[in-house]
Tab-separated table of C-alpha atoms in Angstrom:
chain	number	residue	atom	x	y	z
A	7	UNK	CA	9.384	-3.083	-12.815
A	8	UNK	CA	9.747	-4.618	-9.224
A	9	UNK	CA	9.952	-2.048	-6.501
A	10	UNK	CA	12.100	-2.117	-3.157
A	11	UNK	CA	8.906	-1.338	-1.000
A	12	UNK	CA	10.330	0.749	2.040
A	13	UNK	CA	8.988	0.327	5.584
A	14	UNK	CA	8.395	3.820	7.086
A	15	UNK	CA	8.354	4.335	10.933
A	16	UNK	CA	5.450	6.919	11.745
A	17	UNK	CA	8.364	9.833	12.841
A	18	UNK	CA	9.836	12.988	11.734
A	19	UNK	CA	12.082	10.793	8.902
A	20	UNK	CA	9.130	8.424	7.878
A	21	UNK	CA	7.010	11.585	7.483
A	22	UNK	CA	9.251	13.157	5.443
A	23	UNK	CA	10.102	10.251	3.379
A	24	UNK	CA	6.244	9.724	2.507
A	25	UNK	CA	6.134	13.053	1.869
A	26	UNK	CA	9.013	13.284	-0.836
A	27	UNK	CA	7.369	9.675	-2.251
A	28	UNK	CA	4.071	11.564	-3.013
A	29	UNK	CA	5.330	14.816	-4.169
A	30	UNK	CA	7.593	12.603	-6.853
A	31	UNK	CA	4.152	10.793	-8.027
A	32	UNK	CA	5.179	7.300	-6.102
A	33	UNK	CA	2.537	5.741	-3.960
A	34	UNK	CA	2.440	4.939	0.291
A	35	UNK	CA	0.047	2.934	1.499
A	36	UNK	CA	-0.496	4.977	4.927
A	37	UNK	CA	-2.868	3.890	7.942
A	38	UNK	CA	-6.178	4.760	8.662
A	39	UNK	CA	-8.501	4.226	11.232
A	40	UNK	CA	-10.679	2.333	9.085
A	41	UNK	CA	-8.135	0.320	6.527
A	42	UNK	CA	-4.890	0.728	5.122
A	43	UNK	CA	-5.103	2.915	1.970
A	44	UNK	CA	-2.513	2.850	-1.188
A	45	UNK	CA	-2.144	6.781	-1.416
A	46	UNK	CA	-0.813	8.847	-4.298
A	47	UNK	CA	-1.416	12.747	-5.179
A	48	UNK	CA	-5.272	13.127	-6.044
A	49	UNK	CA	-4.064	15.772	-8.838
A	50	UNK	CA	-1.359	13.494	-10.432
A	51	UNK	CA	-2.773	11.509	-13.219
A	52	UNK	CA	0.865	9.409	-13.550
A	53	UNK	CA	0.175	8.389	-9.624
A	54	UNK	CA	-3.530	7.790	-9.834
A	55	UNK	CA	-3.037	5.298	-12.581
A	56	UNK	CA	-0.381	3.847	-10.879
A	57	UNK	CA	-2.952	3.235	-8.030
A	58	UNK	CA	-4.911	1.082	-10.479
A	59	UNK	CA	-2.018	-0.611	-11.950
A	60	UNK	CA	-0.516	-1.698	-8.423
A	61	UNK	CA	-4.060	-3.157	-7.339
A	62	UNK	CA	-4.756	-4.337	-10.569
A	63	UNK	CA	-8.294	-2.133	-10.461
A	64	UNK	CA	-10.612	-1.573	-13.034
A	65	UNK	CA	-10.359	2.280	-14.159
A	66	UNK	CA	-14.690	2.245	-13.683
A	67	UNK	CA	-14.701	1.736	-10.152
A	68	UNK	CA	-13.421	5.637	-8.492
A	69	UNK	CA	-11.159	6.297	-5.442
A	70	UNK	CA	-12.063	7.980	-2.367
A	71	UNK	CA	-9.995	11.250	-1.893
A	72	UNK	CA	-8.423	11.785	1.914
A	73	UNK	CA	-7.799	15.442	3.001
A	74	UNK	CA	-7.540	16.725	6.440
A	75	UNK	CA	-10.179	19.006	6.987
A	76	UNK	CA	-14.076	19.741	6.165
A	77	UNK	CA	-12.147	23.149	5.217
A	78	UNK	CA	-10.068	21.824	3.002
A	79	UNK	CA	-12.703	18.935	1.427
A	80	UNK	CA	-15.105	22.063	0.401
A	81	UNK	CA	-12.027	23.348	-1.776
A	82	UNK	CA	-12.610	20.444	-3.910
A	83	UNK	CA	-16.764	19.840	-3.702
A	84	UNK	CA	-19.253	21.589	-3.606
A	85	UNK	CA	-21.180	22.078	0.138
A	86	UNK	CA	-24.550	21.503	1.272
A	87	UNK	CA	-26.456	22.081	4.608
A	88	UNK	CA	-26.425	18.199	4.517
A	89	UNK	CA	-22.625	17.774	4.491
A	90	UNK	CA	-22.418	20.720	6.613
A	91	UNK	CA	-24.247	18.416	9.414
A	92	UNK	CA	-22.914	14.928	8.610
A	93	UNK	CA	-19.259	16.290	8.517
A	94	UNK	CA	-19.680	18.251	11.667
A	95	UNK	CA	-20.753	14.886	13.745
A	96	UNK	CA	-18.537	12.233	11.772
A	97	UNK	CA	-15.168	14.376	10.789
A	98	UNK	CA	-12.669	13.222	11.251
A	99	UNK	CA	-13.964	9.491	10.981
A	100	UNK	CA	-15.154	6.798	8.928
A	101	UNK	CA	-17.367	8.305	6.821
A	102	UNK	CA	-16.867	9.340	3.090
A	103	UNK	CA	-19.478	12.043	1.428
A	104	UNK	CA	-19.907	11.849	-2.509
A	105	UNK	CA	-20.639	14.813	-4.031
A	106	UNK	CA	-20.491	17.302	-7.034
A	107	UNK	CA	-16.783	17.807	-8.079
A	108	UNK	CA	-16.032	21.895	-8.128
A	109	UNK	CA	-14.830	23.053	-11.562
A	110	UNK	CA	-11.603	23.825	-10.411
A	111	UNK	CA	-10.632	21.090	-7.909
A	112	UNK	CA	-7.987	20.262	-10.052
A	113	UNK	CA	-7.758	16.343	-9.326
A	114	UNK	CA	-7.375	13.850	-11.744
A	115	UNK	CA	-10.151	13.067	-13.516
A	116	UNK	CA	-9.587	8.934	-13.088
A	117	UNK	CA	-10.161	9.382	-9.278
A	118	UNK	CA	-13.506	10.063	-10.012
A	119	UNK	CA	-13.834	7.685	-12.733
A	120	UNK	CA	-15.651	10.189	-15.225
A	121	UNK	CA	-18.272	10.828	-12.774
A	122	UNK	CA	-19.315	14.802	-11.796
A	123	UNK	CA	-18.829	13.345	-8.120
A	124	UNK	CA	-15.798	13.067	-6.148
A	125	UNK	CA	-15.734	10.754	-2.957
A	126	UNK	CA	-14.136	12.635	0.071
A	127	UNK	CA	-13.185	12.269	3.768
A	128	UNK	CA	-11.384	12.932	6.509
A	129	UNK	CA	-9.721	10.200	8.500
A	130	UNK	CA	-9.544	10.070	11.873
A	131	UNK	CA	-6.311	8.206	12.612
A	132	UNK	CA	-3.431	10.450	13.902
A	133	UNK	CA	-0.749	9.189	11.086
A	134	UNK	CA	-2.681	9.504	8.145
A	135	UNK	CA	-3.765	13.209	9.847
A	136	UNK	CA	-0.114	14.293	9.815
A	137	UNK	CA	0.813	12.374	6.770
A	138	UNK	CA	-1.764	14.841	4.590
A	139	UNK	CA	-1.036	17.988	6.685
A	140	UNK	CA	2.632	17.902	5.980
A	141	UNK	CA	1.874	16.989	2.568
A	142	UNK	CA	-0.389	19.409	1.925
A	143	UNK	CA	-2.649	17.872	-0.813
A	144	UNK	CA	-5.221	16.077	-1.286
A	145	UNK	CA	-4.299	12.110	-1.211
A	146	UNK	CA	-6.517	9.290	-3.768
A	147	UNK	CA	-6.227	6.286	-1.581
A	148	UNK	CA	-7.871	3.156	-1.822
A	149	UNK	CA	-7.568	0.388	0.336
A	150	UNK	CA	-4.021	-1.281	-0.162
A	151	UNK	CA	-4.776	-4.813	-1.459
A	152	UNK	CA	-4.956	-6.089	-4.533
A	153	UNK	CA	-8.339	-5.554	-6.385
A	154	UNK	CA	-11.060	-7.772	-5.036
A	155	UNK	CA	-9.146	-9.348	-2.123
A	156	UNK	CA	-9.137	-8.743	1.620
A	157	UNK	CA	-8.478	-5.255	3.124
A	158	UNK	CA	-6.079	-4.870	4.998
A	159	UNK	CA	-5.553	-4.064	8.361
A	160	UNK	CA	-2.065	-3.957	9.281
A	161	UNK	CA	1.625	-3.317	7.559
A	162	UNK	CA	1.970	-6.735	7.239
A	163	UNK	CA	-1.423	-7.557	5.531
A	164	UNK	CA	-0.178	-4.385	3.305
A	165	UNK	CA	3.041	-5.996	1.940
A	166	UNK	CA	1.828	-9.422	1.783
A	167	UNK	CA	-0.618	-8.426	-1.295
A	168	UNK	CA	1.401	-5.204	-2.996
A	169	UNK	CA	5.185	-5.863	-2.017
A	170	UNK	CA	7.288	-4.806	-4.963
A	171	UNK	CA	4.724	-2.886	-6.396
A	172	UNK	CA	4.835	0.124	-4.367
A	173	UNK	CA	7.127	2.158	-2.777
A	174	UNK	CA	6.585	2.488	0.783
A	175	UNK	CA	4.374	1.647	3.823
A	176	UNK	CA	4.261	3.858	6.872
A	177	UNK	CA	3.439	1.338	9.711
A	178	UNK	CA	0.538	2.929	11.884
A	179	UNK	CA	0.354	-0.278	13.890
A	180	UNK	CA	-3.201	-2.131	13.547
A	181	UNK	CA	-6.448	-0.087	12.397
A	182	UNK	CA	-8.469	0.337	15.029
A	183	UNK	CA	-12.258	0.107	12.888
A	184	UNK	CA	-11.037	-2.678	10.319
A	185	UNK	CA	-13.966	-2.059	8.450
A	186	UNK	CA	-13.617	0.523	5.665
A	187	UNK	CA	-15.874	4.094	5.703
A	188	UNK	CA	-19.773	4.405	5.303
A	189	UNK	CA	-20.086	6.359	1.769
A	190	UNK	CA	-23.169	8.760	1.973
A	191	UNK	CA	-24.066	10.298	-1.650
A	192	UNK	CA	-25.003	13.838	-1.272
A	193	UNK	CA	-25.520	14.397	-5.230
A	194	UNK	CA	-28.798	14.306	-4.932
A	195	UNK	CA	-31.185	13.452	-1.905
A	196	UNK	CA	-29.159	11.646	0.562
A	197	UNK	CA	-28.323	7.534	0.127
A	198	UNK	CA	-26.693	4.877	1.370
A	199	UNK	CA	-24.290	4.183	-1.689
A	200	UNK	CA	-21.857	1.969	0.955
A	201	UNK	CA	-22.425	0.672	4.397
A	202	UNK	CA	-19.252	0.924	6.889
A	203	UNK	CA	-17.540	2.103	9.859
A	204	UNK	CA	-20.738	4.506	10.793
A	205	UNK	CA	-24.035	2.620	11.083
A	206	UNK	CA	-26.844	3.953	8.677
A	207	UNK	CA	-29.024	4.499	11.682
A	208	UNK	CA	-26.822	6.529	13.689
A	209	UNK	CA	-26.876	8.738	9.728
A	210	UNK	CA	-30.163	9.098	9.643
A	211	UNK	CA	-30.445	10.199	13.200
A	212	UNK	CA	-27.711	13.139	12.529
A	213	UNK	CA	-30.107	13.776	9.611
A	214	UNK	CA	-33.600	13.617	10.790
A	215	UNK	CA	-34.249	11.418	7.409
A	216	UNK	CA	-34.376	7.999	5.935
A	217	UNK	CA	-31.470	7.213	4.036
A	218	UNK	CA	-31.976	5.590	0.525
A	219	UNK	CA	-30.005	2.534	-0.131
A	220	UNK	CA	-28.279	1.942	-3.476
A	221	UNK	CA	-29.283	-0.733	-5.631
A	222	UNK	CA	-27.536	-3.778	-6.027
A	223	UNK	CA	-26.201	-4.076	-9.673
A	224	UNK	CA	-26.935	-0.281	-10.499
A	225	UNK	CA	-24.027	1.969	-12.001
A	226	UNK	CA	-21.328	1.917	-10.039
A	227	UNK	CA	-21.194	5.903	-8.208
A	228	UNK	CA	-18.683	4.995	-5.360
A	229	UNK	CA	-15.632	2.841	-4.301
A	230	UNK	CA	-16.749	-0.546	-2.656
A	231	UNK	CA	-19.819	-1.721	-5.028
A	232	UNK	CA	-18.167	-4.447	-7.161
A	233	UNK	CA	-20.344	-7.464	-6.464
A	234	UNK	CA	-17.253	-9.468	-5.942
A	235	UNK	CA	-14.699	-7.857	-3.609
A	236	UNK	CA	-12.685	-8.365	0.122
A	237	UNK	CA	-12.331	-11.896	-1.047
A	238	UNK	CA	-10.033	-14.711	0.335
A	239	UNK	CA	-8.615	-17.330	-1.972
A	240	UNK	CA	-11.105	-19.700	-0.569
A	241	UNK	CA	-14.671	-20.237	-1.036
A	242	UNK	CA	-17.076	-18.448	1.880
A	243	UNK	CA	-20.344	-20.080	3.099
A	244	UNK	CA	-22.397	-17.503	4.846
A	245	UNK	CA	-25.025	-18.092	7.392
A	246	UNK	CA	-23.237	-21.170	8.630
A	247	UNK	CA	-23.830	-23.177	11.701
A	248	UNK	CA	-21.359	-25.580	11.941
A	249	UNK	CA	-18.111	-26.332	9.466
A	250	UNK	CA	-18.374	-28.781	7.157
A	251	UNK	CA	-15.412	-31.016	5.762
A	252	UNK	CA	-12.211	-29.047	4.857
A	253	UNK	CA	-13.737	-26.056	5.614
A	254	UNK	CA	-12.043	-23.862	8.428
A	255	UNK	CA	-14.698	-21.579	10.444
A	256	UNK	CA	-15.005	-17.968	11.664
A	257	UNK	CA	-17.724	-17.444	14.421
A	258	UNK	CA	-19.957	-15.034	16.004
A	259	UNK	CA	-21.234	-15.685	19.570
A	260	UNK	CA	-20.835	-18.816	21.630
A	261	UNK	CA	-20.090	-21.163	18.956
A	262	UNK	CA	-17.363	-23.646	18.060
A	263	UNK	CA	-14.674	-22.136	15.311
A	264	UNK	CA	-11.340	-21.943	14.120
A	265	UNK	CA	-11.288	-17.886	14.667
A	266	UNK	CA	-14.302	-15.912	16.742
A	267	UNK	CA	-14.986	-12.020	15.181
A	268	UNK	CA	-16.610	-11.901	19.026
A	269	UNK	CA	-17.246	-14.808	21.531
A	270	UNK	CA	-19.414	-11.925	23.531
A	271	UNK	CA	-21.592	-11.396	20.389
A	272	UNK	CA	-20.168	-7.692	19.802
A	273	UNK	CA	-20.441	-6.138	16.235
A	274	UNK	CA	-17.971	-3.286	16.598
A	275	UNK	CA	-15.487	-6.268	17.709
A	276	UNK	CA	-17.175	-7.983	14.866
A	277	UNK	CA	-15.996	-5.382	12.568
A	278	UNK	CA	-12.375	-4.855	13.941
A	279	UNK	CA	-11.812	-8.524	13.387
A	280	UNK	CA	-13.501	-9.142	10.200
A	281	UNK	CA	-10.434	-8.811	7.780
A	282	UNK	CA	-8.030	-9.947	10.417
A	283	UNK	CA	-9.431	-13.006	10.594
A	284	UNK	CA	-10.081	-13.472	6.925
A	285	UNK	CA	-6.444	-12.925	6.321
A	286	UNK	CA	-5.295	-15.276	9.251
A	287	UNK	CA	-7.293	-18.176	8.125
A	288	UNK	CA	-6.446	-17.556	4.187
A	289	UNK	CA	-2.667	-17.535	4.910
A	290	UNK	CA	-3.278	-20.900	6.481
A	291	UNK	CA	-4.190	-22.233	3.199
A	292	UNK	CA	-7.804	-22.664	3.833
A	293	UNK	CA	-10.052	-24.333	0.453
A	294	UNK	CA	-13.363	-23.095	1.884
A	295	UNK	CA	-14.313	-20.371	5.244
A	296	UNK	CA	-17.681	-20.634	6.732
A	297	UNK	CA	-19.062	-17.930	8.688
A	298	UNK	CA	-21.767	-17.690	11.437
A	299	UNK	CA	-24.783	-15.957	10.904
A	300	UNK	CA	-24.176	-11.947	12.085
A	301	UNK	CA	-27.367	-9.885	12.785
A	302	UNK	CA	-28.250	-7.478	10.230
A	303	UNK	CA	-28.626	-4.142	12.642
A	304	UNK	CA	-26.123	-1.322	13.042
A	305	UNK	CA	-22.365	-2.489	11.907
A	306	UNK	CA	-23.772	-6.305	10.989
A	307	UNK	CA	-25.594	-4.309	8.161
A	308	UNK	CA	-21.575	-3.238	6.886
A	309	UNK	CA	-20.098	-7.133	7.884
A	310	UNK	CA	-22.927	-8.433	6.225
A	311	UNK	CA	-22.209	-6.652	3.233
A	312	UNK	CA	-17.995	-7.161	2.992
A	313	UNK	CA	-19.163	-10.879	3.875
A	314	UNK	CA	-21.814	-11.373	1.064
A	315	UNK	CA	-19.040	-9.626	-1.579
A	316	UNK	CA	-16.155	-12.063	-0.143
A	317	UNK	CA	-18.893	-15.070	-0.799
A	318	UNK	CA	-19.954	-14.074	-4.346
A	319	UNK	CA	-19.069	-16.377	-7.664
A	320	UNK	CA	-15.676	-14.577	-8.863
A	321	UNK	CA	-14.732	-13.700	-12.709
């Protein structure tokens, strides 16, 4: 059934509206600092399906859970002197901590995709904030795009991909990151199971330890891991130096392109412009996207790794 997806204004009505949308079971993608996410009720099986459904995501891969408080997160996981110290330097922010579920969180066992984990954190960006403290729960929200496709970054970028399939977005204007959360697992001893918005080193600092670094092609244990995701219709060439024929080009640096993630060679820029400028050049109908080489320190490490999922061979 094709919905009439509303367009919420970030005030007193659009708050309210999201609010009754969510209580019902219905689904709002809502801003973030990082990306936009498609949010329903965490503890509504009938609205975490529905999450899958409208991005067309396979029920193995589980959903990070947004709540608006380390207060409120350790209602729903169980604590450690480890998330204790990466939630009091990185809450709110773009960080998510996986780790063990508490027997009676009460959220729907898809969000977590059958796993004893749950993936949890606290957003930093002032709408989604109010959004979950006048709707008092906790909210399952991916990012809004269809599976495997670009993130997106602004209302628009929203209802290009699920328009029709969801009820309402509540415009927050443009994410400020653009690159979705770091997710540390905290099961066990602590690893990188996704790089993001928070550079590993800047972690392992706050921890005084290495981080381990999940394997490529291991069990999937957190959102983000599919081999291929973030991608454009087109084909991506990484590492590239110059375009070759057809091919439209996104840059890094002083180089010539179509579309520069940062002429001064900047990787938080890098990072705020990555999907952006994915999107812009897909909409123009581009058949293949090359992209400069980024350095692999601090955020590049995160670009690197949307970049090399946007590049690999599709199903």
């Amino acid at each position: 059934m094709k919905l009439e997806t509303e367009i919420l204004q970030a005030d007193h009505g659009g708050y309210g509206r999201a609010c009754a949308i969510l209580v019902s079971g219905g689904l709002v993608s809502l801003p973030t600092e990082t990306v936009y996410g498609l949010g329903g009720d965490a503890r509504n099986d009938r609205a975490v399906a529905r999450i899958f459904e409208a991005k067309g995501r396979p029920q193995f891969n589980p959903l990070i859970v947004h709540v608006p408080s380390a207060e409120v997160a350790k209602t729903y996981v169980e604590w450690s002197h480890e998330a204790e110290v990466l939630a009091s330097a990185f809450w709110p922010g773009a960080m998510t901590l996986v780790l063990p579920i508490r027997s009676d969180a009460g959220i729907s066992p898809l969000v977590s995709a059958g796993l004893s984990t749950l993936a949890i954190r606290v957003p930093a960006h002032p709408v989604a904030q109010e959004l979950l403290e006048q709707f008092g729960g906790p909210v399952a929200a991916p990012s809004a795009n269809p599976s495997g496709r670009i993130s997106p970054t602004t209302a628009a970028h929203v209802l290009a991909g699920l328009n029709g399939r969801i009820e309402a977005v509540l415009d927050g204007g443009a994410c400020d990151v653009g690159l979705e959360s770091t997710i540390i697992g905290l099961a066990d001893d602590a690893i990188l199971l996704r790089p993001g918005g928070v550079p590993a080193e800047v972690i392992e600092a706050a921890l005084q330890m290495k981080l381990r670094h999940h394997a490529e092609g291991a069990q999937l244990s957190a959102p983000g891991q599919m081999t291929s995701h973030y991608a454009p219709g087109a084909a991506v060439r990484l590492n590239a130096e110059v375009r070759m024929t057809g091919e439209l080009m996104i840059g890094f640096g002083d180089v010539d392109c179509d579309l520069n993630l940062s002429a001064a060679s900047d990787l938080t820029e890098a990072a705020a412009n990555l999907f952006h400028h994915l999107h812009a050049l897909d909409a123009k109908g581009a058949t293949g996207i090359a992209v400069s080489p980024i350095p692999e320190v601090g955020l590049g490490l995160a670009i690197n790794d949307r970049l090399r999922r946007a590049a690999a061979p599709r199903d």
